[in-house]
CSV table of C-alpha atoms in Angstrom, one decimal:
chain,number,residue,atom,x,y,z
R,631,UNK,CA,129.9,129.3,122.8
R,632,UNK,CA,129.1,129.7,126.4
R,633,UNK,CA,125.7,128.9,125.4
R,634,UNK,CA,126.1,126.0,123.8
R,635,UNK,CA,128.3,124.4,126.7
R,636,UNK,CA,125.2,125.6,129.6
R,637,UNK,CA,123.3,123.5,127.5
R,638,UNK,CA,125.3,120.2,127.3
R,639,UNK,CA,126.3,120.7,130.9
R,640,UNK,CA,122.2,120.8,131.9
R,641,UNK,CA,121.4,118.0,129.7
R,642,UNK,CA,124.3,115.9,131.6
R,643,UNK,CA,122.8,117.2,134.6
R,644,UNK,CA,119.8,115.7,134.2
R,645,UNK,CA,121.1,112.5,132.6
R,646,UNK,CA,122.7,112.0,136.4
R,647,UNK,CA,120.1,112.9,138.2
R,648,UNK,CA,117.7,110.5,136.4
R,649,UNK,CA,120.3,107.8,136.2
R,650,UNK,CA,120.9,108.2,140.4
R,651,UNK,CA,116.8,107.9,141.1
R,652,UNK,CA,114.9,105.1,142.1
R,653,UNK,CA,112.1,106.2,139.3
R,654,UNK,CA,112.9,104.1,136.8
R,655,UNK,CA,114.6,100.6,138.5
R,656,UNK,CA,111.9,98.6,140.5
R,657,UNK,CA,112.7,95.5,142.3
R,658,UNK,CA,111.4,91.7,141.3
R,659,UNK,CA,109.1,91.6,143.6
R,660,UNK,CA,109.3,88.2,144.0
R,661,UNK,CA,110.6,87.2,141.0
R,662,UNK,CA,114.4,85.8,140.1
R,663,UNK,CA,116.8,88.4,139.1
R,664,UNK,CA,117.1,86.1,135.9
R,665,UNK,CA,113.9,86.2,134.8
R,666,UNK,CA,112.4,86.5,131.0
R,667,UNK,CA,110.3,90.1,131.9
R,668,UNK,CA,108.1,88.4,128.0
R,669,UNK,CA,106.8,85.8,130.3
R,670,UNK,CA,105.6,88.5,133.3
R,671,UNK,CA,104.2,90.8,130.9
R,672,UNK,CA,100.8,88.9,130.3
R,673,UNK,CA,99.7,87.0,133.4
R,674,UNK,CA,97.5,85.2,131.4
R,675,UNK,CA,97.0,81.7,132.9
R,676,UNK,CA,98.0,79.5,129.9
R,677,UNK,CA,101.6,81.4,129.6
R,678,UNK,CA,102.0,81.4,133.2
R,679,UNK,CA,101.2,77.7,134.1
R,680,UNK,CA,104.4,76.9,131.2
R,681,UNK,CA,106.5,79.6,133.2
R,682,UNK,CA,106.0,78.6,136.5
R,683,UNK,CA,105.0,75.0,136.6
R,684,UNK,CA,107.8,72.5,136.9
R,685,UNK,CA,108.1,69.9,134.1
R,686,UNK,CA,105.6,67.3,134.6
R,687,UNK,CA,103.7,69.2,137.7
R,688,UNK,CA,100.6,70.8,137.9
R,689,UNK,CA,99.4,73.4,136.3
R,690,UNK,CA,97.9,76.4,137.2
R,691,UNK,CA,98.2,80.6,137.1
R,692,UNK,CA,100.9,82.3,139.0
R,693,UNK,CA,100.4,85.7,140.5
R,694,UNK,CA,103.4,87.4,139.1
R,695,UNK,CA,104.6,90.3,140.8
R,696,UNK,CA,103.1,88.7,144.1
R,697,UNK,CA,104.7,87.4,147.3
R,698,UNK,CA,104.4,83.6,146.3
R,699,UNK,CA,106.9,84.0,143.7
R,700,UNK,CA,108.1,80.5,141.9
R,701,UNK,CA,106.4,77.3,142.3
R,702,UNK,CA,109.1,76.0,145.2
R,703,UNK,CA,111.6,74.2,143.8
R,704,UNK,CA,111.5,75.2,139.9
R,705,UNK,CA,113.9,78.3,138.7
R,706,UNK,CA,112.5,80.5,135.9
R,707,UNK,CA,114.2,78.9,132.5
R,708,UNK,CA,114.9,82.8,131.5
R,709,UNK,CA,113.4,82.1,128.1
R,710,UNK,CA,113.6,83.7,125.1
R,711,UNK,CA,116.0,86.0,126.4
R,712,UNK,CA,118.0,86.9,130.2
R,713,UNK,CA,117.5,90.2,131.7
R,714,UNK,CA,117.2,91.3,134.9
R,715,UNK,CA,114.4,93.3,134.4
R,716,UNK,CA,111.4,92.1,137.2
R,717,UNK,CA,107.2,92.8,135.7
R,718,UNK,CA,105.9,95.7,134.4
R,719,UNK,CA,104.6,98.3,136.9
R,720,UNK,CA,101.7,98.6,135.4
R,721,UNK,CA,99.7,98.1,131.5
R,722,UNK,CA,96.5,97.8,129.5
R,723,UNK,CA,94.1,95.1,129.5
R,724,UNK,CA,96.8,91.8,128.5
R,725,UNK,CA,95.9,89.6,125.4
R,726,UNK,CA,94.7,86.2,126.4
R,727,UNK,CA,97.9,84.4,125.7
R,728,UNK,CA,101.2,85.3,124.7
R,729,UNK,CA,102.5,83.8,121.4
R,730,UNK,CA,106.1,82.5,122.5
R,731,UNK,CA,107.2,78.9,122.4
R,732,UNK,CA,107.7,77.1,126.0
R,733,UNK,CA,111.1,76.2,127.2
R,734,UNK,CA,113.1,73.6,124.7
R,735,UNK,CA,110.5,74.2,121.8
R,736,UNK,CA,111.2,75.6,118.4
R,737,UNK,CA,110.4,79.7,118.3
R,738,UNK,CA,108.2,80.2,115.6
R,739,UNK,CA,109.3,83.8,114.2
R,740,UNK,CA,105.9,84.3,112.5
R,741,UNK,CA,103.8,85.1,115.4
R,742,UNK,CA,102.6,88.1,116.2
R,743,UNK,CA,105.4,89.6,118.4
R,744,UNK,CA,104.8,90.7,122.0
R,745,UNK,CA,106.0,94.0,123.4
R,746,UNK,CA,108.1,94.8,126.4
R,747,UNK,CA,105.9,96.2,129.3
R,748,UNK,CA,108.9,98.0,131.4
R,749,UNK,CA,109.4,100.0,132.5
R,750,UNK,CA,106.3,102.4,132.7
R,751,UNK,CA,108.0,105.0,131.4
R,752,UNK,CA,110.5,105.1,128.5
R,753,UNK,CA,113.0,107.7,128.5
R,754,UNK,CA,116.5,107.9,126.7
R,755,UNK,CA,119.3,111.0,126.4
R,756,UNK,CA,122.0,110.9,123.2
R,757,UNK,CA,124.8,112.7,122.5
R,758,UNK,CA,126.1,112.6,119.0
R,759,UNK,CA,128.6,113.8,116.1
R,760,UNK,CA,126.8,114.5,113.0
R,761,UNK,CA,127.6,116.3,109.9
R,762,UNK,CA,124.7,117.2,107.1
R,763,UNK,CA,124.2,119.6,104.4
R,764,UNK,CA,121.0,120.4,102.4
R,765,UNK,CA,120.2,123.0,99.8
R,766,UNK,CA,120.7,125.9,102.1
R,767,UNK,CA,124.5,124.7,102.0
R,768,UNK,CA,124.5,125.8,98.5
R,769,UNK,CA,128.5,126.2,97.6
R,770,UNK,CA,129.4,126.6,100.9
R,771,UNK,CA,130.5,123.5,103.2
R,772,UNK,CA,129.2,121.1,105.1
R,773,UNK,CA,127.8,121.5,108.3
R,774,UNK,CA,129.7,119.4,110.9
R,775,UNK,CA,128.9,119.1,114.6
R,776,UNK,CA,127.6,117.4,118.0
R,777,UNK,CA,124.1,117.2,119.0
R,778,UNK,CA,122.2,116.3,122.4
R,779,UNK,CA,118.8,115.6,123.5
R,780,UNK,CA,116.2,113.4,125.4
R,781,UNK,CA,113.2,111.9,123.9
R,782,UNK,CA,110.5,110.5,126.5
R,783,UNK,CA,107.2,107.9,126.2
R,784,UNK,CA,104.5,108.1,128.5
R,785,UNK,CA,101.2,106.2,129.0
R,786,UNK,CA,98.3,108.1,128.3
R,787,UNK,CA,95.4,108.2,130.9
R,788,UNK,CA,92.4,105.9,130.0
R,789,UNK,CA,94.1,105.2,126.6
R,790,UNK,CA,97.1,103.1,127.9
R,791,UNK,CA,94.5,100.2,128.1
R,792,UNK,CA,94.9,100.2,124.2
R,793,UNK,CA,98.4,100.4,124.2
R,794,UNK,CA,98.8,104.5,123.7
R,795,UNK,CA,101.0,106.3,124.9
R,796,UNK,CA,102.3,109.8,124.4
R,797,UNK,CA,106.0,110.7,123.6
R,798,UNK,CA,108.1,113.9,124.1
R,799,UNK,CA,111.7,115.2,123.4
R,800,UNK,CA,113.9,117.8,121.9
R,801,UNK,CA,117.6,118.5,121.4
R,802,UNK,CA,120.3,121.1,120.7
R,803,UNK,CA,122.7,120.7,117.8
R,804,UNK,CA,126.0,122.6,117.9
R,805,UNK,CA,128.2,123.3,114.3
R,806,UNK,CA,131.0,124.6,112.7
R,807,UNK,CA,132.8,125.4,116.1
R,808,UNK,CA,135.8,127.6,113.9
R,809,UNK,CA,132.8,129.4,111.6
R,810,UNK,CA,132.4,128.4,108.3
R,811,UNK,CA,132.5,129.9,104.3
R,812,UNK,CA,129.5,130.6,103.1
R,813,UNK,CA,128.7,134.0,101.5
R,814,UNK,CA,127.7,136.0,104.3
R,815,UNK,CA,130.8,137.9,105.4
R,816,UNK,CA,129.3,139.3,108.6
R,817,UNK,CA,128.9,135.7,110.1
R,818,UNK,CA,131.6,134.2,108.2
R,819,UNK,CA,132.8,132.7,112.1
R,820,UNK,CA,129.5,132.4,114.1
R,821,UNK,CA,128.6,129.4,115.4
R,822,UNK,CA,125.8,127.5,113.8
R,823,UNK,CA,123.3,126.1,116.0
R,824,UNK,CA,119.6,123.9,116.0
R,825,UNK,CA,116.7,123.2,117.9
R,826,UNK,CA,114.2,120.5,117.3
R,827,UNK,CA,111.1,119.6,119.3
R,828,UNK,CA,109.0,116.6,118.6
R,829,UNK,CA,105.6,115.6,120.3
R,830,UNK,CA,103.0,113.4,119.6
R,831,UNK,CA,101.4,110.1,120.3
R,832,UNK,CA,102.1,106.0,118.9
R,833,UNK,CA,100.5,103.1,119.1
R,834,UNK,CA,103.6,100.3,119.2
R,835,UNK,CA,102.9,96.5,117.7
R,836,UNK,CA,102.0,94.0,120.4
R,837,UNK,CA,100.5,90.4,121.1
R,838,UNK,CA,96.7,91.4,120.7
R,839,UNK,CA,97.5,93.5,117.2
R,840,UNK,CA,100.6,93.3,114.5
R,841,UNK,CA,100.0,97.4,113.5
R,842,UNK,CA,102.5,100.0,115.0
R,843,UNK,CA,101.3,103.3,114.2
R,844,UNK,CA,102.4,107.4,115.3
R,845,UNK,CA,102.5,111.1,114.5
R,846,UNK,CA,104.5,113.6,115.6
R,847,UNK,CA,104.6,117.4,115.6
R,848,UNK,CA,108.3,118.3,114.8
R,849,UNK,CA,109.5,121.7,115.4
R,850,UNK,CA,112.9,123.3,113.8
R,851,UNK,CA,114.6,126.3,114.6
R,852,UNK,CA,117.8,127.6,113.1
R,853,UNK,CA,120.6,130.5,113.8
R,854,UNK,CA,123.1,130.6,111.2
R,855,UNK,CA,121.8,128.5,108.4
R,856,UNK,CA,123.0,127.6,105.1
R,857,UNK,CA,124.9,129.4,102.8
R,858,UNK,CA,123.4,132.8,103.8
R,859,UNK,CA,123.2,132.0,107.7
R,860,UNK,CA,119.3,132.1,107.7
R,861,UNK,CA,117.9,132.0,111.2
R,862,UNK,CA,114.5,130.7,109.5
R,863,UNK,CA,112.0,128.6,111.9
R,864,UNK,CA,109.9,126.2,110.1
R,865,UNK,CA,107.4,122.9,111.0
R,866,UNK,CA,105.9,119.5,109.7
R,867,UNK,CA,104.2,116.7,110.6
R,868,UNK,CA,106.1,113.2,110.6
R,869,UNK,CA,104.1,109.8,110.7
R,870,UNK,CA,104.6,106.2,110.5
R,871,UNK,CA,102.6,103.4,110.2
R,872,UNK,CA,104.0,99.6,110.4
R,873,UNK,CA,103.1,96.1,110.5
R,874,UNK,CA,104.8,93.3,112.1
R,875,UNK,CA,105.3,90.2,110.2
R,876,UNK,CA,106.7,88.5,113.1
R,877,UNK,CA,109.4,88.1,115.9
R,878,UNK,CA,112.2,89.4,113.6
R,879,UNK,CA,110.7,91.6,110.9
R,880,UNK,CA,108.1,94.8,110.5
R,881,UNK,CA,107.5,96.8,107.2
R,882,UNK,CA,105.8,99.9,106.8
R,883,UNK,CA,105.8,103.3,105.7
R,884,UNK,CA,106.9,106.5,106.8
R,885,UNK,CA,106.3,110.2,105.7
R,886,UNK,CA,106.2,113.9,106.3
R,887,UNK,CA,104.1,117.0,105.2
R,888,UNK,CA,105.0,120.4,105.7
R,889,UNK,CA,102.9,121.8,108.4
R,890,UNK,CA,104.4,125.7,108.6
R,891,UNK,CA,107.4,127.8,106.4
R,892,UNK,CA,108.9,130.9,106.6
R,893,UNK,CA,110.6,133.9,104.9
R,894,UNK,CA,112.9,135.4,106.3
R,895,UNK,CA,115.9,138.5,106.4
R,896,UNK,CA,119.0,137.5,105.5
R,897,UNK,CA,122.2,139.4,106.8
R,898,UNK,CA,124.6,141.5,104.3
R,899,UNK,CA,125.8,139.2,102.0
R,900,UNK,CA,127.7,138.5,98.5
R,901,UNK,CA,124.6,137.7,96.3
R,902,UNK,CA,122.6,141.0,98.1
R,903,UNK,CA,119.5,138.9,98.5
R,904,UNK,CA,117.7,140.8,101.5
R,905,UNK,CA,115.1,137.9,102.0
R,906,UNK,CA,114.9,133.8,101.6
R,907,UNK,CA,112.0,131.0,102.2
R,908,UNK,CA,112.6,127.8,103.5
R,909,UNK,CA,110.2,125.0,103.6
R,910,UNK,CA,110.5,121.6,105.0
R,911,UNK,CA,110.4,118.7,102.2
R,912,UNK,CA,107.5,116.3,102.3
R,913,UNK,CA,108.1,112.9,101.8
R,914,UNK,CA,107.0,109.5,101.6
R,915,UNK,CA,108.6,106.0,102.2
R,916,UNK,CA,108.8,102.5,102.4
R,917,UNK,CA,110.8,101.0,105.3
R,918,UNK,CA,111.9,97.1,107.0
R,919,UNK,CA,112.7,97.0,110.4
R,920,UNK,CA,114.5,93.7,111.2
R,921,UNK,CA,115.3,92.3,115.0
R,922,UNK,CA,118.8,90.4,115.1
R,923,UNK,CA,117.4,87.9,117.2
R,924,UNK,CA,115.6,88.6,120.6
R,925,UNK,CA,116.7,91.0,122.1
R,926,UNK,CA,119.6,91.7,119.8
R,927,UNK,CA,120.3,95.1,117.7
R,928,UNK,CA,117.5,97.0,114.8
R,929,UNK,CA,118.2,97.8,111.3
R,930,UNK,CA,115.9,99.6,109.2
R,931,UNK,CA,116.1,100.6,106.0
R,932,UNK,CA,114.0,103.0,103.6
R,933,UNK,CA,113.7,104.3,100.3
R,934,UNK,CA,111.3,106.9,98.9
R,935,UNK,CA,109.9,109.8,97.2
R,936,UNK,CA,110.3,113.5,97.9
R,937,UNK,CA,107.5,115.5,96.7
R,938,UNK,CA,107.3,119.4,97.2
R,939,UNK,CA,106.8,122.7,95.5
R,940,UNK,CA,110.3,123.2,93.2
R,941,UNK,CA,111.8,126.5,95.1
R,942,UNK,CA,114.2,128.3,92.3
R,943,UNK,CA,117.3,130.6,93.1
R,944,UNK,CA,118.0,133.0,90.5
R,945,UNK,CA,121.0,132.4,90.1
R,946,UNK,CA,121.6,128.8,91.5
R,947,UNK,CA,118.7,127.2,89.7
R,948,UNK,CA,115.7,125.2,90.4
R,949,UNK,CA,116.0,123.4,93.7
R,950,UNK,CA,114.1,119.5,94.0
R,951,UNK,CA,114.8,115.9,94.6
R,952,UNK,CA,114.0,112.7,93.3
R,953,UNK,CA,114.5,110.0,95.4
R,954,UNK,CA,115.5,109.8,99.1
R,955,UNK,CA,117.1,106.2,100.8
R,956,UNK,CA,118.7,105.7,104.3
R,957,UNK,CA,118.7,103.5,107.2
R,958,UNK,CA,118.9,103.4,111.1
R,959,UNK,CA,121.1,100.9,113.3
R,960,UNK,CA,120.6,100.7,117.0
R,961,UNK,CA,122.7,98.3,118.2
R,962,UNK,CA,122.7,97.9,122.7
R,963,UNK,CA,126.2,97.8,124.6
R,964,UNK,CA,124.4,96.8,128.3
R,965,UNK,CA,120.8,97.1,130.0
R,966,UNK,CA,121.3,101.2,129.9
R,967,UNK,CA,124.0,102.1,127.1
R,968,UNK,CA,123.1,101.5,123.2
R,969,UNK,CA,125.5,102.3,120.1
R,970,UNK,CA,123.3,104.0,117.1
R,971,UNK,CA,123.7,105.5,113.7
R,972,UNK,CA,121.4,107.2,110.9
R,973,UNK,CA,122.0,108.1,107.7
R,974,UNK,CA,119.9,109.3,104.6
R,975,UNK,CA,120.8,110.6,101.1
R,976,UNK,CA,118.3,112.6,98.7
R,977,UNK,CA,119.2,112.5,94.8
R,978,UNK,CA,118.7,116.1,93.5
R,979,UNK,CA,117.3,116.5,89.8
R,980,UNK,CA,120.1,116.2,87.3
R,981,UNK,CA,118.3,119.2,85.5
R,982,UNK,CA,118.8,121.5,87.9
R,983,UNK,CA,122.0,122.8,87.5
R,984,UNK,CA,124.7,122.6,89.9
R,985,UNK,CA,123.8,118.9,90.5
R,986,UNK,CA,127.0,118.3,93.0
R,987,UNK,CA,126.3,120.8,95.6
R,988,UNK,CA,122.6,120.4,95.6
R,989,UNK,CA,123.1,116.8,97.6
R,990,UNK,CA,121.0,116.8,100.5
R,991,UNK,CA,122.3,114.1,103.0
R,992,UNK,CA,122.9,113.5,106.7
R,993,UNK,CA,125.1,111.2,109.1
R,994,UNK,CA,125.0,111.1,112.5
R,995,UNK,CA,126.9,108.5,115.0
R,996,UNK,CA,126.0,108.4,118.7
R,997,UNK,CA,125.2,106.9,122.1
R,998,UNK,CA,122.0,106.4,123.7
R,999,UNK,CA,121.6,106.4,127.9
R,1000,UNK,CA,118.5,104.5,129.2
R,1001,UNK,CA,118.0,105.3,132.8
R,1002,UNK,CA,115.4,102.6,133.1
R,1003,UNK,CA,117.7,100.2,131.7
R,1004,UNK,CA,115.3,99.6,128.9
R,1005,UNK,CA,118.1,99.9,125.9
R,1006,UNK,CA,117.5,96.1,124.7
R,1007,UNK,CA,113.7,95.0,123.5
R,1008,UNK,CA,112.7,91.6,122.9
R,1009,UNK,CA,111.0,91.5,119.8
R,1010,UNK,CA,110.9,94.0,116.4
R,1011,UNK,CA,107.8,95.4,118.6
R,1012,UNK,CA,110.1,97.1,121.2
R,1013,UNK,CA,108.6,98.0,124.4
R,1014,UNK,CA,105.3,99.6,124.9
R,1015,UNK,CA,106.9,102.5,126.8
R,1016,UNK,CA,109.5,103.6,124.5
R,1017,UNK,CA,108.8,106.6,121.9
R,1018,UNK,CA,108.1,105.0,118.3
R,1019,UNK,CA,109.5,108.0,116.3
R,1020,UNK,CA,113.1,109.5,117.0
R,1021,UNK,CA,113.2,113.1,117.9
R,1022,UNK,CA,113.7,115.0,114.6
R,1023,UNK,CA,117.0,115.6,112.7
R,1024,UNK,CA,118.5,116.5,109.9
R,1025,UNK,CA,117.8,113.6,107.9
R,1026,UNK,CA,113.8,113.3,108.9
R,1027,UNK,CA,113.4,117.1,108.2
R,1028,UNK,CA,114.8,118.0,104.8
R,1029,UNK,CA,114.5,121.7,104.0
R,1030,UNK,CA,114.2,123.6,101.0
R,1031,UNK,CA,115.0,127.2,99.8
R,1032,UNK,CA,115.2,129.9,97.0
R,1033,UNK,CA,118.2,131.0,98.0
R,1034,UNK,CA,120.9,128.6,97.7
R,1035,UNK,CA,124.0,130.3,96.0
């Protein structure tokens, strides 16, 4: 237990610390405190000379981000949305126009969305309350808990030109504070606990091109698993490729392949199994991303297929799904705070035996912190700097056993 509250207590230290820096929050330079950061994120003379020209006046490119600021005597219409946000720091080669409608026109919500280009960086911390259980649970209960991490995007080095960047992040889960029953005497009242790791690089959906695309390396370990409190450590690879229709909407798919599994000793328990496997589920989906208007909250929903190697328990039966759905909801409070949920249900074969305590779902309620202040996005293509894929859980990383009693 003393362990687990370190851990919170440094990832709250470094939520303060970030959040107290000067990193992340960059002045206007120039620019109102009211101004529409979509129209300063492609100085591209057409966009600009509708931005900064009064109505009726001349037109001509605006240096954004320079000392002239304004044309004198016009103020920015704030259009499509208001932040107070100032231009990017810094991005790739812009397209040659951005596809939004000028001031007092009709938004067409076709067109190929734009992405945010600030803050350079995109970093976010979450604490949550989750409970879960998958077909380690077996007959014992669920597993109920709070979980905290970070998740960080980056530009990469001579590939940010193309819009690629690299993204980061992990977290600590804590469950079953008063133990749990499960049929492994001996840690009957441990403390269960999780660590995932995620890494990889994304491409996110811009101006120039509709196609979002990223893979991730996620990394799971365990202490006090399941049924048998299995300390197994396991691995996959998660991807995601999407297309944006428009403004508002982006489908795609997303899936994961089991990329390392492991057997492992179990302690003394009622069964007397010595040993157990676990291996992560692959899977494949369908998903539709909508945008509640710009800069408003994301929904996604998914449905899909598992497909893996059927693991059998002696006793408990053959263990295997047969259709997985779920969804997302991020929904932002201010410029830095965002309410978000996830949930995700896998149907287990009704031949297997046991059907009722071979559900494999997970449900998890939290609150996001964006120290650049970067928690809303203006279109379903979010901003360039922000990690595509969410550091993995238990309802992105299924996991299967022979040894589920």
């Amino acid at each position: 237990m003393r362990t687990a509250l370190m851990k919170t207590g440094l990832l709250l230290s470094m939520a303060m610390v970030l959040g107290g820096g000067e990193l992340w929050a960059q002045p206007a330079a120039g620019l109102s405190g009211n101004w529409d950061e979509s129209a300063a994120s492609y100085p591209s003379a057409p966009v600009a000379a509708q931005y900064a020209q009064p109505p009726g006046g001349p037109v001509g490119p605006l240096q954004y981000g320079s000392a002239q600021g304004p044309a004198p005597g016009y103020e920015p219409p704030g259009y499509p949305m208001q932040q107070d946000f100032g231009p990017p720091l810094g991005f790739g080669t812009a397209p040659a126009a951005v596809p939004t409608a000028p001031p007092g026109e009709q938004l067409n919500p076709w067109i190929a969305p734009y992405s945010d280009h600030y803050p350079l960086f995109g970093l976010y911390l979450f604490q949550e309350g989750n409970t879960w259980r998958n077909f380690s649970n077996g007959d014992a209960s669920n597993s109920n808990g709070v979980n905290q991490g970070i998740n960080l995007g980056v530009p990469l080095p001579w590939l940010s030109q193309f819009g690629i960047g690299a993204q980061i992040g992990g977290s600590y889960n804590i469950y079953d504070f008063s133990g749990r029953s499960g049929d492994a005497p001996t840690r009957a009242n441990s403390l269960g606990q999780q660590w995932f790791f995620t890494g990889g690089i994304y491409r996110r959906a811009d101006a120039d091109r509709r196609v979002s695309a990223g893979v991730v390396y996620d990394l799971m370990m365990n202490d006090n698993l399941g049924v048998f409190s299995a300390p197994p450590t396991m691995a996959q690879v998660r991807f995601q490729v999407g297309y944006a229709l428009g403004y508002f909407n982006e489908v795609g798919v997303w899936g994961t392949v089991s990329a390392f599994a492991e057997t492992v000793g179990l302690p003394p328990n009622l069964a007397g199994y010595t040993s157990a496997y676990f291996k992560p589920v692959n899977m494949l989906n369908m998903y539709w991303h909508h945008k509640w208007g710009l800069g408003g909250a994301d929904t996604t929903l998914f449905v899909g297929v598992p497909r893996q190697t059927v693991l059998t328990d002696p006793a408990f039966g053959p263990n295997f799904g047969t259709l997985d759905a779920g969804g997302t909801i991020n929904v932002p409070l201010t410029d830095s705070f965002a309410l978000y949920g996830n949930m995700m249900y896998l149907q287990p074969d009704t031949h297997t035996g046991f059907t009722p305590l071979k559900e494999t779902w997970n449900l998890s309620i939290g609150l996001a912190f964006y120290p650049g202040r970067a928690a809303r996005s203006s279109t379903v293509a979010g901003r360039s700097s922000m990690p595509l894929l969410p550091v993995a859980n238990n309802g992105n990383f299924l996991v299967n056993t022979n040894r589920s009693f």
